[in-house]
């Protein structure tokens, strides 16, 4: 199966269950958006798929092209083509963007194969230009002192250099002004295609004007409660999330 499949996933932090029986399938070639109120567990879902050690998976599966990745270490998941762009990217003082990305790209090459430096820099510069990142960023420490928008561009640059099979972008729109949003969205749209499945997590509909999803899912209290086409995002923008919560409560009481 050429997809990222999440099957009846449950995950907790401490005693608290945050992902509560969530199923979702993102086939290669498609862009799916997850929207939901703050605190519904969107970032937790992303981190659990990535293998964050703070969260305990209590049931369910996450399959990447049929392989259950939950048993793999985070770096192994990444080498197999999973990419996660964080809502709050970490600063890594002392590690330059150029060295960080070079190590990440190198880690994906077969044993014994070395990066060709000229080619690497050519590709890096080309992708930085597309994201309108000044060249001097290569010698700056990863995310250190970056503005919100610069951090998000740096996440997309990583994605562009790593060419993932499945990419999860957690609130890549937060903290971006309109110009940065346009640049970052163009970066994501450039990577879109038959060989990658993209899961966009966003609180706001605005991002989906720029990156038009094939499907939209609504996440509330750790579950997907609605799925639809891109129009569902417009409906949420107009009506908020409360009507869905009310409908859910009615169904539960019926
Ligand atoms: P979203 O991204 O949808 O806003 P999160 O996944 O960040 O939601 O959070 C879902 C819930 O889990 C929130 O109530 C949050 O406080 C809680 N939570 C997330 N991470 C942790 C953590 N590391 N420790 C304790 N609670 C957490
Ligand atoms: Mg979040």
PDB file of C-alpha atoms and ligand atoms in Angstrom:
ATOM      1  CA  UNK A   1       0.000   0.000   0.000  1.00  0.00           C
ATOM      2  CA  UNK A   2       1.516   3.299  -1.099  1.00  0.00           C
ATOM      3  CA  UNK A   3       0.291   5.383   1.803  1.00  0.00           C
ATOM      4  CA  UNK A   4       0.859   6.619   5.291  1.00  0.00           C
ATOM      5  CA  UNK A   5      -1.812   4.739   7.214  1.00  0.00           C
ATOM      6  CA  UNK A   6      -2.781   5.534  10.745  1.00  0.00           C
ATOM      7  CA  UNK A   7      -4.994   2.834  12.190  1.00  0.00           C
ATOM      8  CA  UNK A   8      -6.969   3.231  15.381  1.00  0.00           C
ATOM      9  CA  UNK A   9      -4.059   5.015  17.038  1.00  0.00           C
ATOM     10  CA  UNK A  10      -4.152   5.728  20.762  1.00  0.00           C
ATOM     11  CA  UNK A  11      -1.404   7.658  22.510  1.00  0.00           C
ATOM     12  CA  UNK A  12      -0.988   9.061  25.992  1.00  0.00           C
ATOM     13  CA  UNK A  13       1.236  11.327  27.956  1.00  0.00           C
ATOM     14  CA  UNK A  14       1.398  10.168  31.535  1.00  0.00           C
ATOM     15  CA  UNK A  15      -2.107   9.113  32.510  1.00  0.00           C
ATOM     16  CA  UNK A  16      -3.772  11.254  29.904  1.00  0.00           C
ATOM     17  CA  UNK A  17      -4.912   9.846  26.575  1.00  0.00           C
ATOM     18  CA  UNK A  18      -4.559  12.521  23.887  1.00  0.00           C
ATOM     19  CA  UNK A  19      -4.866  10.599  20.620  1.00  0.00           C
ATOM     20  CA  UNK A  20      -8.012   8.567  21.128  1.00  0.00           C
ATOM     21  CA  UNK A  21      -8.572   6.054  18.389  1.00  0.00           C
ATOM     22  CA  UNK A  22      -7.576   7.963  15.282  1.00  0.00           C
ATOM     23  CA  UNK A  23      -7.577   6.518  11.770  1.00  0.00           C
ATOM     24  CA  UNK A  24      -6.416   8.295   8.654  1.00  0.00           C
ATOM     25  CA  UNK A  25      -4.862   7.364   5.350  1.00  0.00           C
ATOM     26  CA  UNK A  26      -2.650   9.659   3.286  1.00  0.00           C
ATOM     27  CA  UNK A  27      -1.818   8.030  -0.062  1.00  0.00           C
ATOM     28  CA  UNK A  28       1.257   9.114  -1.986  1.00  0.00           C
ATOM     29  CA  UNK A  29       0.414  11.927  -4.354  1.00  0.00           C
ATOM     30  CA  UNK A  30      -2.230  13.462  -2.099  1.00  0.00           C
ATOM     31  CA  UNK A  31      -2.325  16.387   0.288  1.00  0.00           C
ATOM     32  CA  UNK A  32      -4.500  15.963   3.358  1.00  0.00           C
ATOM     33  CA  UNK A  33      -5.175  18.697   5.869  1.00  0.00           C
ATOM     34  CA  UNK A  34      -6.026  18.210   9.522  1.00  0.00           C
ATOM     35  CA  UNK A  35      -7.803  21.138  11.092  1.00  0.00           C
ATOM     36  CA  UNK A  36      -8.939  21.411  14.659  1.00  0.00           C
ATOM     37  CA  UNK A  37      -9.225  23.626  17.699  1.00  0.00           C
ATOM     38  CA  UNK A  38      -6.193  24.199  19.904  1.00  0.00           C
ATOM     39  CA  UNK A  39      -5.601  21.342  22.280  1.00  0.00           C
ATOM     40  CA  UNK A  40      -7.310  18.713  20.124  1.00  0.00           C
ATOM     41  CA  UNK A  41      -4.076  16.727  19.857  1.00  0.00           C
ATOM     42  CA  UNK A  42      -2.818  17.671  16.389  1.00  0.00           C
ATOM     43  CA  UNK A  43       0.788  18.269  17.404  1.00  0.00           C
ATOM     44  CA  UNK A  44       0.710  15.186  19.604  1.00  0.00           C
ATOM     45  CA  UNK A  45      -0.365  13.116  16.604  1.00  0.00           C
ATOM     46  CA  UNK A  46       2.503  14.532  14.539  1.00  0.00           C
ATOM     47  CA  UNK A  47       5.031  13.845  17.277  1.00  0.00           C
ATOM     48  CA  UNK A  48       3.754  10.316  17.871  1.00  0.00           C
ATOM     49  CA  UNK A  49       4.104   9.526  14.163  1.00  0.00           C
ATOM     50  CA  UNK A  50       7.624  10.956  14.284  1.00  0.00           C
ATOM     51  CA  UNK A  51       8.507   8.836  17.320  1.00  0.00           C
ATOM     52  CA  UNK A  52       8.734  11.421  20.122  1.00  0.00           C
ATOM     53  CA  UNK A  53       9.767   9.547  23.279  1.00  0.00           C
ATOM     54  CA  UNK A  54       7.439  11.447  25.648  1.00  0.00           C
ATOM     55  CA  UNK A  55       4.318   9.801  24.254  1.00  0.00           C
ATOM     56  CA  UNK A  56       3.258   6.212  24.856  1.00  0.00           C
ATOM     57  CA  UNK A  57       1.380   4.489  22.053  1.00  0.00           C
ATOM     58  CA  UNK A  58      -1.153   2.209  23.720  1.00  0.00           C
ATOM     59  CA  UNK A  59      -2.767   0.762  20.608  1.00  0.00           C
ATOM     60  CA  UNK A  60      -2.991   1.005  16.855  1.00  0.00           C
ATOM     61  CA  UNK A  61      -0.549   1.142  14.000  1.00  0.00           C
ATOM     62  CA  UNK A  62       1.232   3.662  11.821  1.00  0.00           C
ATOM     63  CA  UNK A  63       2.186   2.102   8.499  1.00  0.00           C
ATOM     64  CA  UNK A  64       4.455   3.645   5.907  1.00  0.00           C
ATOM     65  CA  UNK A  65       4.051   1.790   2.623  1.00  0.00           C
ATOM     66  CA  UNK A  66       2.852  -1.179   4.652  1.00  0.00           C
ATOM     67  CA  UNK A  67       5.662  -1.148   7.234  1.00  0.00           C
ATOM     68  CA  UNK A  68       4.697  -0.485  10.850  1.00  0.00           C
ATOM     69  CA  UNK A  69       7.029   2.321  11.876  1.00  0.00           C
ATOM     70  CA  UNK A  70       6.054   2.422  15.545  1.00  0.00           C
ATOM     71  CA  UNK A  71       8.752  -0.123  16.337  1.00  0.00           C
ATOM     72  CA  UNK A  72      11.433   1.979  14.642  1.00  0.00           C
ATOM     73  CA  UNK A  73      13.615   4.674  16.156  1.00  0.00           C
ATOM     74  CA  UNK A  74      12.831   8.231  14.996  1.00  0.00           C
ATOM     75  CA  UNK A  75      15.996   8.445  12.875  1.00  0.00           C
ATOM     76  CA  UNK A  76      15.135   5.166  11.197  1.00  0.00           C
ATOM     77  CA  UNK A  77      11.647   6.471  10.387  1.00  0.00           C
ATOM     78  CA  UNK A  78      13.276   9.557   8.891  1.00  0.00           C
ATOM     79  CA  UNK A  79      15.744   7.576   6.788  1.00  0.00           C
ATOM     80  CA  UNK A  80      12.841   5.587   5.409  1.00  0.00           C
ATOM     81  CA  UNK A  81      11.281   8.800   4.169  1.00  0.00           C
ATOM     82  CA  UNK A  82       9.244  10.328   6.971  1.00  0.00           C
ATOM     83  CA  UNK A  83       9.604  14.046   7.552  1.00  0.00           C
ATOM     84  CA  UNK A  84       8.138  16.175  10.287  1.00  0.00           C
ATOM     85  CA  UNK A  85       8.173  19.972  10.265  1.00  0.00           C
ATOM     86  CA  UNK A  86       7.659  21.140  13.825  1.00  0.00           C
ATOM     87  CA  UNK A  87       5.196  23.724  15.067  1.00  0.00           C
ATOM     88  CA  UNK A  88       7.947  24.977  17.374  1.00  0.00           C
ATOM     89  CA  UNK A  89      11.280  24.227  15.660  1.00  0.00           C
ATOM     90  CA  UNK A  90      14.235  23.761  18.005  1.00  0.00           C
ATOM     91  CA  UNK A  91      17.260  25.993  18.063  1.00  0.00           C
ATOM     92  CA  UNK A  92      20.538  24.158  17.685  1.00  0.00           C
ATOM     93  CA  UNK A  93      23.303  26.553  18.697  1.00  0.00           C
ATOM     94  CA  UNK A  94      26.707  25.739  17.224  1.00  0.00           C
ATOM     95  CA  UNK A  95      25.373  23.672  14.325  1.00  0.00           C
ATOM     96  CA  UNK A  96      25.177  25.564  11.065  1.00  0.00           C
ATOM     97  CA  UNK A  97      22.346  24.983   8.612  1.00  0.00           C
ATOM     98  CA  UNK A  98      24.864  23.831   6.002  1.00  0.00           C
ATOM     99  CA  UNK A  99      26.394  21.208   8.292  1.00  0.00           C
ATOM    100  CA  UNK A 100      23.082  20.116   9.748  1.00  0.00           C
ATOM    101  CA  UNK A 101      21.507  19.507   6.356  1.00  0.00           C
ATOM    102  CA  UNK A 102      24.632  17.929   4.989  1.00  0.00           C
ATOM    103  CA  UNK A 103      24.664  15.409   7.839  1.00  0.00           C
ATOM    104  CA  UNK A 104      20.962  14.708   7.328  1.00  0.00           C
ATOM    105  CA  UNK A 105      21.388  14.192   3.592  1.00  0.00           C
ATOM    106  CA  UNK A 106      24.517  12.074   4.161  1.00  0.00           C
ATOM    107  CA  UNK A 107      22.638   9.872   6.643  1.00  0.00           C
ATOM    108  CA  UNK A 108      20.215   8.932   3.875  1.00  0.00           C
ATOM    109  CA  UNK A 109      22.892   7.761   1.425  1.00  0.00           C
ATOM    110  CA  UNK A 110      23.764   4.080   1.142  1.00  0.00           C
ATOM    111  CA  UNK A 111      26.703   2.897   3.250  1.00  0.00           C
ATOM    112  CA  UNK A 112      30.038   3.967   1.784  1.00  0.00           C
ATOM    113  CA  UNK A 113      28.599   6.662  -0.458  1.00  0.00           C
ATOM    114  CA  UNK A 114      29.755  10.225   0.137  1.00  0.00           C
ATOM    115  CA  UNK A 115      27.992  13.483  -0.606  1.00  0.00           C
ATOM    116  CA  UNK A 116      29.524  15.325  -3.524  1.00  0.00           C
ATOM    117  CA  UNK A 117      30.134  18.762  -1.983  1.00  0.00           C
ATOM    118  CA  UNK A 118      29.761  20.840  -5.161  1.00  0.00           C
ATOM    119  CA  UNK A 119      26.476  19.181  -6.034  1.00  0.00           C
ATOM    120  CA  UNK A 120      25.256  19.483  -2.470  1.00  0.00           C
ATOM    121  CA  UNK A 121      25.900  23.213  -2.304  1.00  0.00           C
ATOM    122  CA  UNK A 122      24.412  23.784  -5.744  1.00  0.00           C
ATOM    123  CA  UNK A 123      21.219  22.078  -4.625  1.00  0.00           C
ATOM    124  CA  UNK A 124      21.189  23.830  -1.266  1.00  0.00           C
ATOM    125  CA  UNK A 125      21.604  27.284  -2.835  1.00  0.00           C
ATOM    126  CA  UNK A 126      18.975  26.613  -5.453  1.00  0.00           C
ATOM    127  CA  UNK A 127      16.465  25.586  -2.785  1.00  0.00           C
ATOM    128  CA  UNK A 128      17.371  28.501  -0.538  1.00  0.00           C
ATOM    129  CA  UNK A 129      16.873  30.886  -3.444  1.00  0.00           C
ATOM    130  CA  UNK A 130      13.426  29.419  -4.047  1.00  0.00           C
ATOM    131  CA  UNK A 131      12.571  30.056  -0.406  1.00  0.00           C
ATOM    132  CA  UNK A 132      14.140  33.527  -0.585  1.00  0.00           C
ATOM    133  CA  UNK A 133      16.617  32.692   2.151  1.00  0.00           C
ATOM    134  CA  UNK A 134      19.813  34.757   1.962  1.00  0.00           C
ATOM    135  CA  UNK A 135      22.965  32.708   1.340  1.00  0.00           C
ATOM    136  CA  UNK A 136      24.501  33.786   4.640  1.00  0.00           C
ATOM    137  CA  UNK A 137      21.929  31.625   6.403  1.00  0.00           C
ATOM    138  CA  UNK A 138      24.043  28.571   5.600  1.00  0.00           C
ATOM    139  CA  UNK A 139      26.617  29.653   8.174  1.00  0.00           C
ATOM    140  CA  UNK A 140      24.076  30.526  10.857  1.00  0.00           C
ATOM    141  CA  UNK A 141      23.189  28.107  13.630  1.00  0.00           C
ATOM    142  CA  UNK A 142      19.971  26.198  13.005  1.00  0.00           C
ATOM    143  CA  UNK A 143      17.049  28.384  14.077  1.00  0.00           C
ATOM    144  CA  UNK A 144      19.149  30.367  16.559  1.00  0.00           C
ATOM    145  CA  UNK A 145      17.819  33.899  16.671  1.00  0.00           C
ATOM    146  CA  UNK A 146      15.555  33.236  13.695  1.00  0.00           C
ATOM    147  CA  UNK A 147      12.207  34.969  13.431  1.00  0.00           C
ATOM    148  CA  UNK A 148       9.093  32.796  13.356  1.00  0.00           C
ATOM    149  CA  UNK A 149       8.944  33.049   9.568  1.00  0.00           C
ATOM    150  CA  UNK A 150      12.638  32.215   9.152  1.00  0.00           C
ATOM    151  CA  UNK A 151      12.224  29.101  11.291  1.00  0.00           C
ATOM    152  CA  UNK A 152       9.340  27.923   9.142  1.00  0.00           C
ATOM    153  CA  UNK A 153      11.347  28.531   5.970  1.00  0.00           C
ATOM    154  CA  UNK A 154      14.174  26.538   7.480  1.00  0.00           C
ATOM    155  CA  UNK A 155      11.773  23.624   8.100  1.00  0.00           C
ATOM    156  CA  UNK A 156      10.645  23.713   4.466  1.00  0.00           C
ATOM    157  CA  UNK A 157      14.276  23.931   3.304  1.00  0.00           C
ATOM    158  CA  UNK A 158      14.959  20.729   5.253  1.00  0.00           C
ATOM    159  CA  UNK A 159      11.985  19.096   3.613  1.00  0.00           C
ATOM    160  CA  UNK A 160      13.144  20.231   0.174  1.00  0.00           C
ATOM    161  CA  UNK A 161      16.644  18.834   0.739  1.00  0.00           C
ATOM    162  CA  UNK A 162      15.466  15.511   2.155  1.00  0.00           C
ATOM    163  CA  UNK A 163      12.777  14.710  -0.417  1.00  0.00           C
ATOM    164  CA  UNK A 164      10.575  12.718   1.961  1.00  0.00           C
ATOM    165  CA  UNK A 165       8.003  10.131   0.949  1.00  0.00           C
ATOM    166  CA  UNK A 166       5.649  11.403   3.613  1.00  0.00           C
ATOM    167  CA  UNK A 167       5.766  14.855   5.147  1.00  0.00           C
ATOM    168  CA  UNK A 168       3.837  16.126   8.116  1.00  0.00           C
ATOM    169  CA  UNK A 169       3.800  19.898   8.454  1.00  0.00           C
ATOM    170  CA  UNK A 170       2.597  21.109  11.830  1.00  0.00           C
ATOM    171  CA  UNK A 171       1.187  24.649  11.676  1.00  0.00           C
ATOM    172  CA  UNK A 172       3.727  25.723   9.125  1.00  0.00           C
ATOM    173  CA  UNK A 173       1.580  28.822   8.627  1.00  0.00           C
ATOM    174  CA  UNK A 174       1.744  30.055  12.212  1.00  0.00           C
ATOM    175  CA  UNK A 175       3.767  33.213  12.651  1.00  0.00           C
ATOM    176  CA  UNK A 176       3.960  33.941   8.929  1.00  0.00           C
ATOM    177  CA  UNK A 177       2.982  37.215   7.357  1.00  0.00           C
ATOM    178  CA  UNK A 178       1.337  37.080   3.939  1.00  0.00           C
ATOM    179  CA  UNK A 179       4.596  37.334   1.966  1.00  0.00           C
ATOM    180  CA  UNK A 180       6.274  34.580   3.964  1.00  0.00           C
ATOM    181  CA  UNK A 181       3.143  32.464   3.723  1.00  0.00           C
ATOM    182  CA  UNK A 182       3.241  32.772  -0.049  1.00  0.00           C
ATOM    183  CA  UNK A 183       6.915  31.797  -0.213  1.00  0.00           C
ATOM    184  CA  UNK A 184       6.560  28.872   2.170  1.00  0.00           C
ATOM    185  CA  UNK A 185       3.441  27.641   0.366  1.00  0.00           C
ATOM    186  CA  UNK A 186       5.202  27.869  -2.992  1.00  0.00           C
ATOM    187  CA  UNK A 187       7.990  25.782  -1.449  1.00  0.00           C
ATOM    188  CA  UNK A 188       5.505  23.110  -0.374  1.00  0.00           C
ATOM    189  CA  UNK A 189       3.635  23.202  -3.677  1.00  0.00           C
ATOM    190  CA  UNK A 190       6.916  22.703  -5.536  1.00  0.00           C
ATOM    191  CA  UNK A 191       7.440  19.451  -3.624  1.00  0.00           C
ATOM    192  CA  UNK A 192       3.945  18.240  -4.222  1.00  0.00           C
ATOM    193  CA  UNK A 193       3.682  15.373  -6.668  1.00  0.00           C
ATOM    194  CA  UNK A 194       3.025  11.688  -7.197  1.00  0.00           C
ATOM    195  CA  UNK A 195       5.935  10.563  -4.996  1.00  0.00           C
ATOM    196  CA  UNK A 196       5.022  12.299  -1.774  1.00  0.00           C
ATOM    197  CA  UNK A 197       2.081  12.236   0.606  1.00  0.00           C
ATOM    198  CA  UNK A 198       1.638  15.425   2.613  1.00  0.00           C
ATOM    199  CA  UNK A 199      -0.252  15.897   5.862  1.00  0.00           C
ATOM    200  CA  UNK A 200      -0.790  19.573   6.621  1.00  0.00           C
ATOM    201  CA  UNK A 201      -1.822  20.450  10.139  1.00  0.00           C
ATOM    202  CA  UNK A 202      -3.376  23.845  10.550  1.00  0.00           C
ATOM    203  CA  UNK A 203      -5.661  25.749  12.829  1.00  0.00           C
ATOM    204  CA  UNK A 204      -6.627  28.273  10.164  1.00  0.00           C
ATOM    205  CA  UNK A 205      -8.154  27.930   6.750  1.00  0.00           C
ATOM    206  CA  UNK A 206      -5.851  30.621   5.330  1.00  0.00           C
ATOM    207  CA  UNK A 207      -2.984  28.222   4.555  1.00  0.00           C
ATOM    208  CA  UNK A 208      -5.355  26.101   2.466  1.00  0.00           C
ATOM    209  CA  UNK A 209      -5.923  29.018   0.069  1.00  0.00           C
ATOM    210  CA  UNK A 210      -2.267  28.605  -0.876  1.00  0.00           C
ATOM    211  CA  UNK A 211      -1.820  24.865  -0.537  1.00  0.00           C
ATOM    212  CA  UNK A 212      -5.090  23.426  -1.758  1.00  0.00           C
ATOM    213  CA  UNK A 213      -5.653  20.053  -0.109  1.00  0.00           C
ATOM    214  CA  UNK A 214      -7.282  17.016  -1.681  1.00  0.00           C
ATOM    215  CA  UNK A 215      -9.013  16.186   1.594  1.00  0.00           C
ATOM    216  CA  UNK A 216      -9.723  17.953   4.853  1.00  0.00           C
ATOM    217  CA  UNK A 217     -10.180  16.219   8.202  1.00  0.00           C
ATOM    218  CA  UNK A 218     -11.416  17.745  11.406  1.00  0.00           C
ATOM    219  CA  UNK A 219      -9.766  16.610  14.619  1.00  0.00           C
ATOM    220  CA  UNK A 220     -11.481  17.150  17.947  1.00  0.00           C
ATOM    221  CA  UNK A 221     -10.526  15.532  21.247  1.00  0.00           C
ATOM    222  CA  UNK A 222      -8.023  13.173  19.706  1.00  0.00           C
ATOM    223  CA  UNK A 223     -10.170  11.809  16.893  1.00  0.00           C
ATOM    224  CA  UNK A 224     -11.080  12.616  13.312  1.00  0.00           C
ATOM    225  CA  UNK A 225     -14.732  13.595  13.517  1.00  0.00           C
ATOM    226  CA  UNK A 226     -15.367  14.811   9.965  1.00  0.00           C
ATOM    227  CA  UNK A 227     -13.692  14.389   6.596  1.00  0.00           C
ATOM    228  CA  UNK A 228     -14.463  16.115   3.353  1.00  0.00           C
ATOM    229  CA  UNK A 229     -13.079  18.009   0.402  1.00  0.00           C
ATOM    230  CA  UNK A 230     -11.454  21.427   0.478  1.00  0.00           C
ATOM    231  CA  UNK A 231     -14.833  23.085   0.949  1.00  0.00           C
ATOM    232  CA  UNK A 232     -15.008  21.697   4.473  1.00  0.00           C
ATOM    233  CA  UNK A 233     -12.201  24.105   5.384  1.00  0.00           C
ATOM    234  CA  UNK A 234     -14.246  27.048   4.127  1.00  0.00           C
ATOM    235  CA  UNK A 235     -17.220  25.894   6.130  1.00  0.00           C
ATOM    236  CA  UNK A 236     -15.061  25.748   9.250  1.00  0.00           C
ATOM    237  CA  UNK A 237     -13.662  29.175   8.560  1.00  0.00           C
ATOM    238  CA  UNK A 238     -17.178  30.538   8.354  1.00  0.00           C
ATOM    239  CA  UNK A 239     -18.814  28.621  11.168  1.00  0.00           C
ATOM    240  CA  UNK A 240     -15.978  27.700  13.526  1.00  0.00           C
ATOM    241  CA  UNK A 241     -15.735  24.349  15.270  1.00  0.00           C
ATOM    242  CA  UNK A 242     -18.590  24.624  17.760  1.00  0.00           C
ATOM    243  CA  UNK A 243     -21.306  23.348  15.426  1.00  0.00           C
ATOM    244  CA  UNK A 244     -19.386  20.120  14.948  1.00  0.00           C
ATOM    245  CA  UNK A 245     -18.974  19.741  18.695  1.00  0.00           C
ATOM    246  CA  UNK A 246     -22.714  20.310  19.123  1.00  0.00           C
ATOM    247  CA  UNK A 247     -23.558  17.767  16.459  1.00  0.00           C
ATOM    248  CA  UNK A 248     -21.228  15.282  18.111  1.00  0.00           C
ATOM    249  CA  UNK A 249     -22.861  15.856  21.492  1.00  0.00           C
ATOM    250  CA  UNK A 250     -26.321  15.355  19.935  1.00  0.00           C
ATOM    251  CA  UNK A 251     -25.255  12.115  18.300  1.00  0.00           C
ATOM    252  CA  UNK A 252     -23.748  10.933  21.587  1.00  0.00           C
ATOM    253  CA  UNK A 253     -27.013  11.671  23.423  1.00  0.00           C
ATOM    254  CA  UNK A 254     -29.273  10.178  20.784  1.00  0.00           C
TER     255      UNK A 254
HETATM  256  P1  LIG B   1      -2.911  20.917  19.292  1.00  0.00           P
HETATM  257  O1  LIG B   1      -1.647  20.781  18.528  1.00  0.00           O
HETATM  258  O2  LIG B   1      -4.105  20.375  18.584  1.00  0.00           O
HETATM  259  O3  LIG B   1      -3.150  22.316  19.763  1.00  0.00           O
HETATM  260  P2  LIG B   1      -1.526  19.361  21.304  1.00  0.00           P
HETATM  261  O4  LIG B   1      -1.241  18.039  20.710  1.00  0.00           O
HETATM  262  O5  LIG B   1      -0.405  20.330  21.377  1.00  0.00           O
HETATM  263  O6  LIG B   1      -2.805  20.007  20.610  1.00  0.00           O
HETATM  264  O7  LIG B   1      -2.061  19.146  22.790  1.00  0.00           O
HETATM  265  C1  LIG B   1      -3.173  18.294  23.084  1.00  0.00           C
HETATM  266  C2  LIG B   1      -3.333  18.195  24.577  1.00  0.00           C
HETATM  267  O8  LIG B   1      -2.261  17.450  25.125  1.00  0.00           O
HETATM  268  C3  LIG B   1      -3.318  19.548  25.277  1.00  0.00           C
HETATM  269  O9  LIG B   1      -4.277  19.532  26.293  1.00  0.00           O
HETATM  270  C4  LIG B   1      -1.920  19.622  25.826  1.00  0.00           C
HETATM  271  O10 LIG B   1      -1.895  20.396  26.991  1.00  0.00           O
HETATM  272  C5  LIG B   1      -1.594  18.176  26.121  1.00  0.00           C
HETATM  273  N1  LIG B   1      -0.164  17.911  25.982  1.00  0.00           N
HETATM  274  C6  LIG B   1       0.544  17.883  24.836  1.00  0.00           C
HETATM  275  N2  LIG B   1       1.843  17.634  25.056  1.00  0.00           N
HETATM  276  C7  LIG B   1       1.969  17.514  26.386  1.00  0.00           C
HETATM  277  C8  LIG B   1       3.074  17.275  27.256  1.00  0.00           C
HETATM  278  N3  LIG B   1       4.313  17.095  26.770  1.00  0.00           N
HETATM  279  N4  LIG B   1       2.819  17.207  28.574  1.00  0.00           N
HETATM  280  C9  LIG B   1       1.567  17.370  29.046  1.00  0.00           C
HETATM  281  N5  LIG B   1       0.488  17.617  28.301  1.00  0.00           N
HETATM  282  C10 LIG B   1       0.681  17.684  26.983  1.00  0.00           C
HETATM  283 MG1  LIG B   2      -0.274  22.110  17.782  1.00  0.00          MG
END
